[in-house]
C-alpha atoms as a PDB file:
ATOM      1  CA  MET A   1      -9.989  14.694   4.239  1.00  0.00           C
ATOM      2  CA  GLU A   2     -10.806  11.165   3.318  1.00  0.00           C
ATOM      3  CA  ILE A   3      -8.576   9.177   1.007  1.00  0.00           C
ATOM      4  CA  LYS A   4      -9.618   5.840  -0.524  1.00  0.00           C
ATOM      5  CA  CYS A   5      -7.728   3.629  -2.931  1.00  0.00           C
ATOM      6  CA  GLU A   6      -9.379   1.068  -5.187  1.00  0.00           C
ATOM      7  CA  LEU A   7      -7.395  -1.460  -7.209  1.00  0.00           C
ATOM      8  CA  VAL A   8      -8.982  -1.720 -10.650  1.00  0.00           C
ATOM      9  CA  ARG A   9      -8.411  -5.463 -11.093  1.00  0.00           C
ATOM     10  CA  GLY A  10      -8.233  -6.785  -7.540  1.00  0.00           C
ATOM     11  CA  PRO A  11      -5.317  -7.681  -5.229  1.00  0.00           C
ATOM     12  CA  VAL A  12      -3.312 -10.214  -7.252  1.00  0.00           C
ATOM     13  CA  TYR A  13      -0.709  -9.119  -9.834  1.00  0.00           C
ATOM     14  CA  LEU A  14       2.259 -10.829 -11.571  1.00  0.00           C
ATOM     15  CA  THR A  15       5.594  -9.358 -12.360  1.00  0.00           C
ATOM     16  CA  GLY A  16       5.572  -7.251 -15.487  1.00  0.00           C
ATOM     17  CA  GLU A  17       1.885  -6.371 -15.103  1.00  0.00           C
ATOM     18  CA  ASP A  18       0.539  -2.939 -14.519  1.00  0.00           C
ATOM     19  CA  LEU A  19      -1.056  -2.205 -11.173  1.00  0.00           C
ATOM     20  CA  GLU A  20      -3.858   0.270 -11.738  1.00  0.00           C
ATOM     21  CA  CYS A  21      -5.563   2.195  -8.981  1.00  0.00           C
ATOM     22  CA  TRP A  22      -8.144   4.894  -8.500  1.00  0.00           C
ATOM     23  CA  ILE A  23      -7.376   7.293  -5.650  1.00  0.00           C
ATOM     24  CA  ASN A  24     -10.446   9.180  -4.367  1.00  0.00           C
ATOM     25  CA  ILE A  25      -9.896  12.233  -2.172  1.00  0.00           C
ATOM     26  CA  LYS A  26     -12.834  13.865  -0.481  1.00  0.00           C
ATOM     27  CA  ASN A  27     -12.988  16.922   1.671  1.00  0.00           C
ATOM     28  CA  ASN A  28     -15.369  16.090   4.587  1.00  0.00           C
ATOM     29  CA  SER A  29     -14.769  19.444   6.160  1.00  0.00           C
ATOM     30  CA  ASP A  30     -17.159  22.373   6.196  1.00  0.00           C
ATOM     31  CA  LYS A  31     -14.370  24.701   4.771  1.00  0.00           C
ATOM     32  CA  ALA A  32     -12.062  24.535   1.846  1.00  0.00           C
ATOM     33  CA  GLU A  33      -8.927  22.407   2.461  1.00  0.00           C
ATOM     34  CA  THR A  34      -5.586  22.204   0.534  1.00  0.00           C
ATOM     35  CA  LEU A  35      -3.242  19.247   0.365  1.00  0.00           C
ATOM     36  CA  ALA A  36       0.324  20.174  -0.243  1.00  0.00           C
ATOM     37  CA  TRP A  37       0.791  17.080  -2.346  1.00  0.00           C
ATOM     38  CA  VAL A  38      -0.527  13.563  -3.029  1.00  0.00           C
ATOM     39  CA  SER A  39       2.063  10.816  -3.567  1.00  0.00           C
ATOM     40  CA  VAL A  40       2.047   7.015  -3.946  1.00  0.00           C
ATOM     41  CA  GLN A  41       4.670   4.341  -3.497  1.00  0.00           C
ATOM     42  CA  LEU A  42       4.525   0.640  -4.065  1.00  0.00           C
ATOM     43  CA  ASN A  43       5.982  -1.431  -1.286  1.00  0.00           C
ATOM     44  CA  CYS A  44       6.221  -5.227  -1.009  1.00  0.00           C
ATOM     45  CA  PHE A  45       6.649  -6.760   2.463  1.00  0.00           C
ATOM     46  CA  CYS A  46       7.537 -10.264   3.454  1.00  0.00           C
ATOM     47  CA  THR A  47       6.211 -11.530   6.803  1.00  0.00           C
ATOM     48  CA  VAL A  48       7.391 -14.733   8.383  1.00  0.00           C
ATOM     49  CA  SER A  49       5.888 -16.800  11.193  1.00  0.00           C
ATOM     50  CA  ASP A  50       8.847 -17.007  13.607  1.00  0.00           C
ATOM     51  CA  ASP A  51       7.667 -20.275  15.226  1.00  0.00           C
ATOM     52  CA  LYS A  52       7.506 -22.055  11.780  1.00  0.00           C
ATOM     53  CA  VAL A  53      10.495 -20.542   9.770  1.00  0.00           C
ATOM     54  CA  THR A  54      13.791 -20.326  11.468  1.00  0.00           C
ATOM     55  CA  ASN A  55      16.263 -19.512   8.751  1.00  0.00           C
ATOM     56  CA  LEU A  56      15.263 -15.887   8.318  1.00  0.00           C
ATOM     57  CA  GLU A  57      18.236 -13.549   7.842  1.00  0.00           C
ATOM     58  CA  SER A  58      18.621 -11.762  11.177  1.00  0.00           C
ATOM     59  CA  SER A  59      20.677  -9.011   9.651  1.00  0.00           C
ATOM     60  CA  ARG A  60      17.657  -7.656   7.685  1.00  0.00           C
ATOM     61  CA  SER A  61      15.642  -4.926   9.285  1.00  0.00           C
ATOM     62  CA  ARG A  62      12.226  -6.037  10.416  1.00  0.00           C
ATOM     63  CA  LYS A  63       9.388  -3.609  11.208  1.00  0.00           C
ATOM     64  CA  ILE A  64       6.643  -4.114  13.731  1.00  0.00           C
ATOM     65  CA  SER A  65       3.682  -2.068  14.773  1.00  0.00           C
ATOM     66  CA  LEU A  66       0.997  -2.637  17.318  1.00  0.00           C
ATOM     67  CA  GLU A  67      -1.490   0.165  16.502  1.00  0.00           C
ATOM     68  CA  ASN A  68      -5.052  -1.005  16.837  1.00  0.00           C
ATOM     69  CA  HIS A  69      -7.029   0.038  13.773  1.00  0.00           C
ATOM     70  CA  ASN A  70      -8.659  -2.365  11.322  1.00  0.00           C
ATOM     71  CA  SER A  71      -6.492  -2.776   8.242  1.00  0.00           C
ATOM     72  CA  ASN A  72      -6.897  -6.152   6.606  1.00  0.00           C
ATOM     73  CA  LYS A  73      -6.793  -5.255   2.927  1.00  0.00           C
ATOM     74  CA  THR A  74      -3.329  -6.555   2.349  1.00  0.00           C
ATOM     75  CA  SER A  75      -1.281  -9.587   3.570  1.00  0.00           C
ATOM     76  CA  PHE A  76       0.910  -7.387   5.817  1.00  0.00           C
ATOM     77  CA  LEU A  77      -1.022  -6.785   9.029  1.00  0.00           C
ATOM     78  CA  PRO A  78       1.149  -4.734  11.333  1.00  0.00           C
ATOM     79  CA  THR A  79      -1.808  -4.078  13.552  1.00  0.00           C
ATOM     80  CA  GLN A  80      -1.855  -7.688  14.524  1.00  0.00           C
ATOM     81  CA  GLY A  81       1.752  -7.706  15.643  1.00  0.00           C
ATOM     82  CA  GLU A  82       3.318  -9.081  12.510  1.00  0.00           C
ATOM     83  CA  THR A  83       6.826  -8.182  11.699  1.00  0.00           C
ATOM     84  CA  GLY A  84       7.790  -7.513   8.067  1.00  0.00           C
ATOM     85  CA  MET A  85      10.768  -6.900   5.872  1.00  0.00           C
ATOM     86  CA  ALA A  86      10.577  -4.588   2.890  1.00  0.00           C
ATOM     87  CA  VAL A  87      11.689  -6.701  -0.165  1.00  0.00           C
ATOM     88  CA  LEU A  88      10.727  -4.163  -2.772  1.00  0.00           C
ATOM     89  CA  SER A  89      10.226  -0.402  -2.567  1.00  0.00           C
ATOM     90  CA  LEU A  90       9.613   1.549  -5.755  1.00  0.00           C
ATOM     91  CA  LYS A  91      10.281   5.259  -6.101  1.00  0.00           C
ATOM     92  CA  THR A  92       7.631   7.596  -4.717  1.00  0.00           C
ATOM     93  CA  LYS A  93       5.522   9.354  -7.388  1.00  0.00           C
ATOM     94  CA  VAL A  94       3.988  12.759  -6.752  1.00  0.00           C
ATOM     95  CA  LEU A  95       0.531  12.715  -8.419  1.00  0.00           C
ATOM     96  CA  VAL A  96      -0.637  16.189  -7.676  1.00  0.00           C
ATOM     97  CA  CYS A  97       0.585  19.351  -5.808  1.00  0.00           C
ATOM     98  CA  SER A  98      -1.442  22.061  -4.066  1.00  0.00           C
ATOM     99  CA  LEU A  99      -4.798  20.335  -4.370  1.00  0.00           C
ATOM    100  CA  GLU A 100      -7.607  22.553  -3.057  1.00  0.00           C
ATOM    101  CA  LEU A 101     -10.973  21.041  -2.424  1.00  0.00           C
ATOM    102  CA  ALA A 102     -14.137  22.846  -1.460  1.00  0.00           C
ATOM    103  CA  PRO A 103     -16.451  21.458   1.215  1.00  0.00           C
ATOM    104  CA  ASN A 104     -17.689  17.982   0.165  1.00  0.00           C
ATOM    105  CA  GLU A 105     -15.770  18.227  -3.107  1.00  0.00           C
ATOM    106  CA  SER A 106     -13.996  15.073  -4.397  1.00  0.00           C
ATOM    107  CA  LYS A 107     -11.127  14.458  -6.784  1.00  0.00           C
ATOM    108  CA  LYS A 108     -10.413  11.146  -8.477  1.00  0.00           C
ATOM    109  CA  ILE A 109      -6.859  10.439  -9.616  1.00  0.00           C
ATOM    110  CA  PHE A 110      -5.781   7.398 -11.698  1.00  0.00           C
ATOM    111  CA  PHE A 111      -2.493   5.819 -10.840  1.00  0.00           C
ATOM    112  CA  THR A 112      -0.596   3.019 -12.676  1.00  0.00           C
ATOM    113  CA  GLU A 113       2.679   1.344 -11.777  1.00  0.00           C
ATOM    114  CA  ASN A 114       4.485  -1.434 -13.621  1.00  0.00           C
ATOM    115  CA  ILE A 115       5.480  -4.240 -11.302  1.00  0.00           C
ATOM    116  CA  PRO A 116       9.140  -5.011 -12.067  1.00  0.00           C
ATOM    117  CA  HIS A 117      10.276  -8.429 -13.119  1.00  0.00           C
ATOM    118  CA  ASN A 118      12.458  -8.723  -9.930  1.00  0.00           C
ATOM    119  CA  ALA A 119       9.466  -8.325  -7.636  1.00  0.00           C
ATOM    120  CA  PRO A 120       8.608 -11.132  -5.197  1.00  0.00           C
ATOM    121  CA  PRO A 121       5.583 -13.338  -5.716  1.00  0.00           C
ATOM    122  CA  SER A 122       2.271 -12.391  -4.076  1.00  0.00           C
ATOM    123  CA  PHE A 123       1.529 -15.226  -1.714  1.00  0.00           C
ATOM    124  CA  ARG A 124      -0.459 -15.459   1.530  1.00  0.00           C
ATOM    125  CA  GLY A 125       0.498 -18.651   3.283  1.00  0.00           C
ATOM    126  CA  HIS A 126       0.439 -19.544   6.908  1.00  0.00           C
ATOM    127  CA  SER A 127       4.220 -19.358   7.501  1.00  0.00           C
ATOM    128  CA  VAL A 128       5.401 -16.861   4.904  1.00  0.00           C
ATOM    129  CA  LYS A 129       3.405 -13.975   3.255  1.00  0.00           C
ATOM    130  CA  TYR A 130       4.436 -11.541   0.501  1.00  0.00           C
END
C-alpha cells in the first residue's frame, strides 16, 4: 500500500481556517488488500534549538527520533535529531473502515479539519519552529 497526502492550499494556515487535504491510497500489490481503517490526526509540534533557547520548560515531555528516512515536508524533522513538544493534538478521525483495494486500484479521500483558535502559529525560524 502507498499512502500520499496532498494539502490543497499549501503548508501555511492560520487559526480558524480549514486545512484541506486529499489522501490517496494505492494498492501496489499484485493481490487484493484490505485496510482495517484509515485515520488522520492533526498534530502541532514545537522544536527548539537547545543551544540558542535556554528557558524551555524542562517538565514538558520532548520526543526525539533518529530514524534515517527523508521526511522534510514539515518543520518537525525528527529524522535529523530534532526534539519536539506536542503543543496541539486534535482528536483522531476515522475516515474509512474495511477498505478493500484490488491490485493497482486507488482510492482518494478528502479530509478537512478546522484549525482551532488556540493553535500555535506556524513559524519556521532558526531557534524555534512550530
